Backbone as numpy.savetxt, mean C-alpha at the origin, in Angstrom:
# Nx Ny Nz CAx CAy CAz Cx Cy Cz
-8.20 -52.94 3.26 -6.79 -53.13 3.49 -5.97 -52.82 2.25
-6.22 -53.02 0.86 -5.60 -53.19 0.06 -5.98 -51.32 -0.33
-6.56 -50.93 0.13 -6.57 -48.89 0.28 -5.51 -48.90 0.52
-5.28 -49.37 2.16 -3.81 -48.74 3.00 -2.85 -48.98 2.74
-2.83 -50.91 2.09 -1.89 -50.76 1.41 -1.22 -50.07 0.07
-1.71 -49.78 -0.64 -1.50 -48.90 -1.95 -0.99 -47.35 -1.26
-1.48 -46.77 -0.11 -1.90 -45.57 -0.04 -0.15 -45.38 1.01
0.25 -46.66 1.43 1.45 -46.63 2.69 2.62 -46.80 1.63
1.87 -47.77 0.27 3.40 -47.91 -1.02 3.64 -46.69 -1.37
2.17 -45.86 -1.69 2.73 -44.25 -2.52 3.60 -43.05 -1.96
3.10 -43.97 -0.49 3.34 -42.70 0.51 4.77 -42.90 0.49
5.24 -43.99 0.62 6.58 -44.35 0.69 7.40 -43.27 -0.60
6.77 -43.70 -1.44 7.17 -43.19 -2.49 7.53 -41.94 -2.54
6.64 -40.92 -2.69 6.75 -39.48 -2.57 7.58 -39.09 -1.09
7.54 -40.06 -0.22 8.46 -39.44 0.80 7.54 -39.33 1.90
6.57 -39.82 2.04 5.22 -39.46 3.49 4.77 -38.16 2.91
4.59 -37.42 1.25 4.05 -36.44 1.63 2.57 -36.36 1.60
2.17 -37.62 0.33 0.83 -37.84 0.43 0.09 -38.77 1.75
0.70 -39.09 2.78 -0.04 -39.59 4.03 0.52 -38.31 4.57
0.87 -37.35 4.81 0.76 -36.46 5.74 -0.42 -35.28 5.19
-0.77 -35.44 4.03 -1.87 -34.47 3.47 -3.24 -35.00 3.71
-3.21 -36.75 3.69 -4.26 -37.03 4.06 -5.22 -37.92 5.15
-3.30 -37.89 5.47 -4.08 -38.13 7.80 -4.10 -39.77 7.35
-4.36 -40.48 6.92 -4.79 -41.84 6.54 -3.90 -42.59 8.01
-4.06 -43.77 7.70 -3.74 -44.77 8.94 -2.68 -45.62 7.93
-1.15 -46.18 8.69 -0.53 -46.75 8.18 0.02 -47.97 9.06
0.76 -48.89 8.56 0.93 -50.07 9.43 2.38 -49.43 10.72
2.31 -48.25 10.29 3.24 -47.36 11.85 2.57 -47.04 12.45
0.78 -46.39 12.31 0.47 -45.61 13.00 -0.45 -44.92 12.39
-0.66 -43.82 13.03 -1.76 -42.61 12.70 -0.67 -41.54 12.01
-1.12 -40.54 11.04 -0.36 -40.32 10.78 -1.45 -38.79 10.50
-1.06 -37.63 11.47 -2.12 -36.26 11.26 -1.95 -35.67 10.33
-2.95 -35.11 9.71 -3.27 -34.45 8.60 -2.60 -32.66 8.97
-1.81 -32.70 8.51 -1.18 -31.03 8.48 -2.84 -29.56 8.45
-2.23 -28.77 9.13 -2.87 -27.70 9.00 -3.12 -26.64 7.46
-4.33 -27.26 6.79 -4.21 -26.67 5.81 -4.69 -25.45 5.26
-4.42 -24.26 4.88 -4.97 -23.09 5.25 -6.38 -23.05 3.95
-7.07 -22.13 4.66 -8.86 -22.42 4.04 -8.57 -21.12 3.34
-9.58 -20.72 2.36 -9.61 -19.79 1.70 -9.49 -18.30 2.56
-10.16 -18.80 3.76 -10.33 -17.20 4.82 -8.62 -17.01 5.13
-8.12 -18.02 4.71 -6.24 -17.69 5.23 -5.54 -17.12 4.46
-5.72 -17.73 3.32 -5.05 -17.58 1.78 -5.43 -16.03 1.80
-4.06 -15.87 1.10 -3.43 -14.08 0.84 -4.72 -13.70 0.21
-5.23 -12.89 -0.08 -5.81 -11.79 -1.51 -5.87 -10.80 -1.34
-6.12 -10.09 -2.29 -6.61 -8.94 -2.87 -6.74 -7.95 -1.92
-6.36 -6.86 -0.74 -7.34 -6.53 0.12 -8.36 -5.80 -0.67
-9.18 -5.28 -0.23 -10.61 -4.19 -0.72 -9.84 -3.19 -0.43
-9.82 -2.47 -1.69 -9.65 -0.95 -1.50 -11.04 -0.07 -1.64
-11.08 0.59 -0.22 -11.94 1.65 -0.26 -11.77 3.47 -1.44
-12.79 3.50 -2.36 -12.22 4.42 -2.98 -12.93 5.55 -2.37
-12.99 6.62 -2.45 -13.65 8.20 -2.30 -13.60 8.95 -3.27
-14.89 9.71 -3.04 -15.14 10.73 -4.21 -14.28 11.84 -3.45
-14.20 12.75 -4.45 -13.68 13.79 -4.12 -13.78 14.90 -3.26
-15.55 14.95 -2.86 -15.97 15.87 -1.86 -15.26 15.05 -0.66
-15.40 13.66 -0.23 -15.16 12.78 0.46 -14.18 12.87 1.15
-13.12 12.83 0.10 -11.78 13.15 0.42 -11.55 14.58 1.26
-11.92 15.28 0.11 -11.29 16.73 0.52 -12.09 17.34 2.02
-13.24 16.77 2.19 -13.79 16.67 3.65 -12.85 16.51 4.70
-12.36 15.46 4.44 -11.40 14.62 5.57 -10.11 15.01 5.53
-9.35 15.44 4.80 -8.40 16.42 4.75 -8.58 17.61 5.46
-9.52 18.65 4.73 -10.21 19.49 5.47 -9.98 19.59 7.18
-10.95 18.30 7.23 -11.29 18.62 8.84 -9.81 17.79 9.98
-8.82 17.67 8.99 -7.46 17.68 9.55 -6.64 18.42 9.86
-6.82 19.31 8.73 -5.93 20.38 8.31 -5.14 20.69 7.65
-5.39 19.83 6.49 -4.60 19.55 5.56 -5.00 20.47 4.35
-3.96 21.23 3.65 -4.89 21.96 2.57 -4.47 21.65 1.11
-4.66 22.21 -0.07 -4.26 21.95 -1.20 -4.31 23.24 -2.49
-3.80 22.81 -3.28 -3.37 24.06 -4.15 -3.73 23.18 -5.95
-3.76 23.86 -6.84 -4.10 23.22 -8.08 -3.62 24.77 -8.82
-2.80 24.25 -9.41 -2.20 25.17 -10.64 -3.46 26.04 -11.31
-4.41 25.25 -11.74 -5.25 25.05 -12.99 -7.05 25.50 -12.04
-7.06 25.69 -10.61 -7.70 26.35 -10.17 -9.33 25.47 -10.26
-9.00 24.05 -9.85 -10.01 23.06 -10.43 -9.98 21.17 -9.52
-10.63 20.84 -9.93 -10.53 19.37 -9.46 -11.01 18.40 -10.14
-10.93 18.85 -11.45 -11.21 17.85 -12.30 -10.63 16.58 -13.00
-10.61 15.24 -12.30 -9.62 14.16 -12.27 -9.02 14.27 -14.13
-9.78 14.63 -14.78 -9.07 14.71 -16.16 -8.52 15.84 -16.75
-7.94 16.84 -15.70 -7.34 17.91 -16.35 -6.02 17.51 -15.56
-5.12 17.73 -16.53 -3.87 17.77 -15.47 -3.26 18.40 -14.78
-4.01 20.11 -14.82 -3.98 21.24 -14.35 -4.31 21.18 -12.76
-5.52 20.43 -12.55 -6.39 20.54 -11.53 -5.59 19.49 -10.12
-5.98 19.72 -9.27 -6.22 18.80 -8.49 -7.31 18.20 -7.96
-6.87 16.73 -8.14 -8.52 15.86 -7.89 -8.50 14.84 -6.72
-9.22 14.38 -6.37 -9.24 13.46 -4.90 -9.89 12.87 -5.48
-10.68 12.57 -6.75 -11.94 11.71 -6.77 -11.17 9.81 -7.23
-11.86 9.13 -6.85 -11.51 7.65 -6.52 -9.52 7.33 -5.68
-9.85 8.60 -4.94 -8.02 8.24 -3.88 -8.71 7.08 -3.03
-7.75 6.51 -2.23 -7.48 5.51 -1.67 -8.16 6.04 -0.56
-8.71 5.48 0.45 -9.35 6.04 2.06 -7.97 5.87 2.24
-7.09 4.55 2.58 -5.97 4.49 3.47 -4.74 5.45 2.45
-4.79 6.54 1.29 -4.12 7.38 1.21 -4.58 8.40 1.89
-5.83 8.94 2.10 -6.17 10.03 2.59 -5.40 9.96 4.27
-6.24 8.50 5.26 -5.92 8.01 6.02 -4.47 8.66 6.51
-3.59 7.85 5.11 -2.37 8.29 5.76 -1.90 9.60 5.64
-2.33 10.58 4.90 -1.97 11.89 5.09 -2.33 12.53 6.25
-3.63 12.12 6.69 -3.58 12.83 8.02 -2.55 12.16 9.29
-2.15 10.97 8.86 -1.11 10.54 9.99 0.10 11.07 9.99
0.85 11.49 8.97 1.60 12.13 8.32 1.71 13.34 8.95
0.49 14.45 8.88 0.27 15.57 9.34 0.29 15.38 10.73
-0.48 14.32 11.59 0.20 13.79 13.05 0.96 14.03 13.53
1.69 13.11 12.57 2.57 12.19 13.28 3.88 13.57 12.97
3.70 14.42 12.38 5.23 15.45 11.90 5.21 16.88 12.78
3.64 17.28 12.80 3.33 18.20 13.15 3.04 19.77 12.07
3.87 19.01 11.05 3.68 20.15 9.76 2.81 20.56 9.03
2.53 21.71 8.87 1.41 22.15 7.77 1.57 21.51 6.44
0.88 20.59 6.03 0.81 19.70 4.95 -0.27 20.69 3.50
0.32 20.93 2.60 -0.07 21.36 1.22 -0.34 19.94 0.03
-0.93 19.51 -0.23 -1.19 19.08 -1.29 -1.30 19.53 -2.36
-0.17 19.21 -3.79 -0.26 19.51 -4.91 -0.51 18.72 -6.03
-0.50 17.48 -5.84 -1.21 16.91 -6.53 -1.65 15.75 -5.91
-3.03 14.55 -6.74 -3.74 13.77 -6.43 -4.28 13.12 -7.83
-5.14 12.70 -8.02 -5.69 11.46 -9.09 -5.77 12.10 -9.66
-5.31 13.18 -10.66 -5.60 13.44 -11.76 -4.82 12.88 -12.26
-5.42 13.09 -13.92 -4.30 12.32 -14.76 -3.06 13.21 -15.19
-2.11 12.74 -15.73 -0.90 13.98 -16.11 0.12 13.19 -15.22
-0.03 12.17 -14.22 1.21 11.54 -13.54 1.83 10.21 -14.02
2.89 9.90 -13.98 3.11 8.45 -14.36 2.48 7.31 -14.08
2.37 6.48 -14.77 1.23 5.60 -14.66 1.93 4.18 -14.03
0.99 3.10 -13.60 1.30 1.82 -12.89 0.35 1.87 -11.67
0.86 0.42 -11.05 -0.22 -0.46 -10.28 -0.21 1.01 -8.96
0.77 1.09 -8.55 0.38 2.17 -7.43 0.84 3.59 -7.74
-0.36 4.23 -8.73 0.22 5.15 -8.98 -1.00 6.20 -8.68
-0.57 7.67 -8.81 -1.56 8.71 -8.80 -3.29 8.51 -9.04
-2.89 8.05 -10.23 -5.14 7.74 -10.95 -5.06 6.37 -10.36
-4.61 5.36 -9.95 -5.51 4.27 -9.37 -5.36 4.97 -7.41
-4.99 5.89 -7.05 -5.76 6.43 -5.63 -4.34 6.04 -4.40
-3.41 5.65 -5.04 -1.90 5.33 -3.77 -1.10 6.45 -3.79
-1.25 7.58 -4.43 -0.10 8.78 -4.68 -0.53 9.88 -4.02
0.27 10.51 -3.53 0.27 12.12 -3.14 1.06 13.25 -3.24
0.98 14.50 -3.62 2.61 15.17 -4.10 2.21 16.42 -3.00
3.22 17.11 -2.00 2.86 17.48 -1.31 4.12 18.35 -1.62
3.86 20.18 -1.03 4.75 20.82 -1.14 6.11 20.82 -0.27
7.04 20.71 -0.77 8.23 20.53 -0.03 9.00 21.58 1.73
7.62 22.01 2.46 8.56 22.67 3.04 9.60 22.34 3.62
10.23 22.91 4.69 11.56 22.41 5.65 11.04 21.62 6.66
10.11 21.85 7.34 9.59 21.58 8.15 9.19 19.82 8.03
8.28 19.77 6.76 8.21 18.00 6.50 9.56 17.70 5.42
9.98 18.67 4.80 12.08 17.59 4.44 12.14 17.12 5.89
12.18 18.00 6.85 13.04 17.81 7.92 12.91 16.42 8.87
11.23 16.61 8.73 10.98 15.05 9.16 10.86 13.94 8.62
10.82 14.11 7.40 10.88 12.58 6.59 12.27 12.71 6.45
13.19 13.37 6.10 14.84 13.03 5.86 15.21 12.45 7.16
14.60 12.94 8.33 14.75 12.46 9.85 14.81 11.59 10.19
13.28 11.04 9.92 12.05 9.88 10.77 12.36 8.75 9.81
12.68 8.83 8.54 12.82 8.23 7.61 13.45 7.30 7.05
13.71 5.84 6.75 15.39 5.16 6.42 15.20 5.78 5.03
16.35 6.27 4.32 16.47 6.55 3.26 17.04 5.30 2.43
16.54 4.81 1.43 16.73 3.81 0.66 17.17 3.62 -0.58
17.96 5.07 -0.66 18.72 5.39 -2.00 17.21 5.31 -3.42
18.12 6.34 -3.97 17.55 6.85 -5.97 16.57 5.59 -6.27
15.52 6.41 -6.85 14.14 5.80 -7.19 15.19 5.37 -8.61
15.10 4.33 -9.21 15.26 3.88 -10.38 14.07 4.47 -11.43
15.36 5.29 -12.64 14.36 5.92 -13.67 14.37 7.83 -13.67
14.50 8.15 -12.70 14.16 9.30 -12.40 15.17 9.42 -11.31
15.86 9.21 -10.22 16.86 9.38 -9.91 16.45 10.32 -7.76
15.03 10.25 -8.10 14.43 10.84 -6.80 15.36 9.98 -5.53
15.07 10.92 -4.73 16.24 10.06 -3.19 14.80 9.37 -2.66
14.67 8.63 -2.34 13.50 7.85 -1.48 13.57 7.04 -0.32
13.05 7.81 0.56 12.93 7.36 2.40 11.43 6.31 2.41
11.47 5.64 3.28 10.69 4.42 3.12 10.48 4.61 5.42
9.02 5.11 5.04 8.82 4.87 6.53 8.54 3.37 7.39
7.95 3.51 8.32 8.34 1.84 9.18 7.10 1.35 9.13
5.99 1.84 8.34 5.01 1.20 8.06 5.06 0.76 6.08
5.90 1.01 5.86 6.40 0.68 4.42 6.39 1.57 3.22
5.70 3.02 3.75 5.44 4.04 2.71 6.39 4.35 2.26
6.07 4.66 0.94 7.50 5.71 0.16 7.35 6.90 -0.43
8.05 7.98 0.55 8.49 9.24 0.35 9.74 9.48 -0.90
9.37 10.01 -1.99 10.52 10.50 -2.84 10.54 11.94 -3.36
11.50 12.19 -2.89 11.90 13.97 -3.12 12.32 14.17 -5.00
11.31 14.83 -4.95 11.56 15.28 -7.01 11.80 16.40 -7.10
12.08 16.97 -7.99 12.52 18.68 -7.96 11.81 19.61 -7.20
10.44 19.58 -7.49 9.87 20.66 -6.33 8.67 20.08 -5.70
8.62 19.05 -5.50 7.70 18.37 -4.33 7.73 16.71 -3.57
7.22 16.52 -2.97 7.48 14.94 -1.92 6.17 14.18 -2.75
6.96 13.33 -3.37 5.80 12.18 -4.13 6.11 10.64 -3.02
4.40 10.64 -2.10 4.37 9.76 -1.43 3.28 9.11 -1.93
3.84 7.61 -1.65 2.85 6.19 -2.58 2.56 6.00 -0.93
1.36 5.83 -0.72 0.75 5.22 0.38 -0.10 3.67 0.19
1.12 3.04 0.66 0.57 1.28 0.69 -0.64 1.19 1.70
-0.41 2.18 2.98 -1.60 1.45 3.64 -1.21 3.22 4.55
-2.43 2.74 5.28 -2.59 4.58 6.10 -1.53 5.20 7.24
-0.40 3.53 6.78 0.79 4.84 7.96 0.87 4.39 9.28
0.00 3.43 9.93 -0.38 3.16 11.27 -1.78 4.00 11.82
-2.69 4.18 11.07 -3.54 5.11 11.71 -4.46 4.13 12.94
């Protein structure tokens, strides 16, 4: 008794928040223990799937997606080259939804090499893609697209599709950060 009582004074105290955390019994009643979320609930980290580069360029490939490299190479440490090696699955993912979902012949000009600006979602950690600007995909991302006004820093116009991606137009190509594959 002298539990419940101590446990009905504190509760008082804080306001019922410690008897509603721990269900206990009070001289009102029962009093249920709230739904508390377990580790399987709690936010984290998702797993990012990475790919090598044959990997990638496979699955592009057999989309129809093609690519170009200045530097005539794919070596993630030239900045010349273009590389696929450790991209995102759900960037690749979303390029082919992209190519889908627009209908346009999609060029890739750049990928994980190094030579791009750096940060959490950027080119070398596997969320970036720079794709050649035709009319055909301006036409549908300026379209399909909410435009969300000038990238801060650089001044790019940036459309933000309805699965959360961001398209930004730079002088001569579409730099898209792929959060997740687009809806695939």
């Amino acid at each position: 008794m002298a539990v419940t009582s101590t446990r009905t004074r504190l509760g008082a105290l804080l306001g019922g928040a410690v008897l509603a955390t721990t269900g206990v019994f009070t001289a009102h009643g029962a009093v249920a223990a709230p739904s508390v979320p377990t580790a399987a609930d709690a936010p984290s980290a998702v797993a990012v799937t990475k790919l090598s580069h044959s990997d990638a360029a496979n699955r592009l490939r057999a989309a129809g997606i093609s690519w170009t490299s200045s530097g005539g190479c794919s070596d993630r440490n030239t900045p010349t080259c273009t590389s696929f090696e450790q991209i995102n699955l759900t960037t690749v993912q979303g390029a082919i939804t992209l190519k889908q979902a627009s209908g346009c012949a999609l060029t890739i000009t750049g990928g994980t090499e190094t030579g791009h600006a750096s940060g959490t979602y950027s080119h070398w950690n596997g969320y970036k893609l720079d794709f050649s600007p035709t009319s055909c995909l301006s036409n549908y991302i300026t379209g399909t697209f909410s435009n969300i006004g000038p990238r801060p820093g650089d001044g790019a116009q940036q459309y933000k599709s309805g699965s959360g991606n961001i398209y930004a137009r730079e002088s001569n190509h579409w730099d898209v950060t792929y959060y997740n594959c687009g809806g695939c």
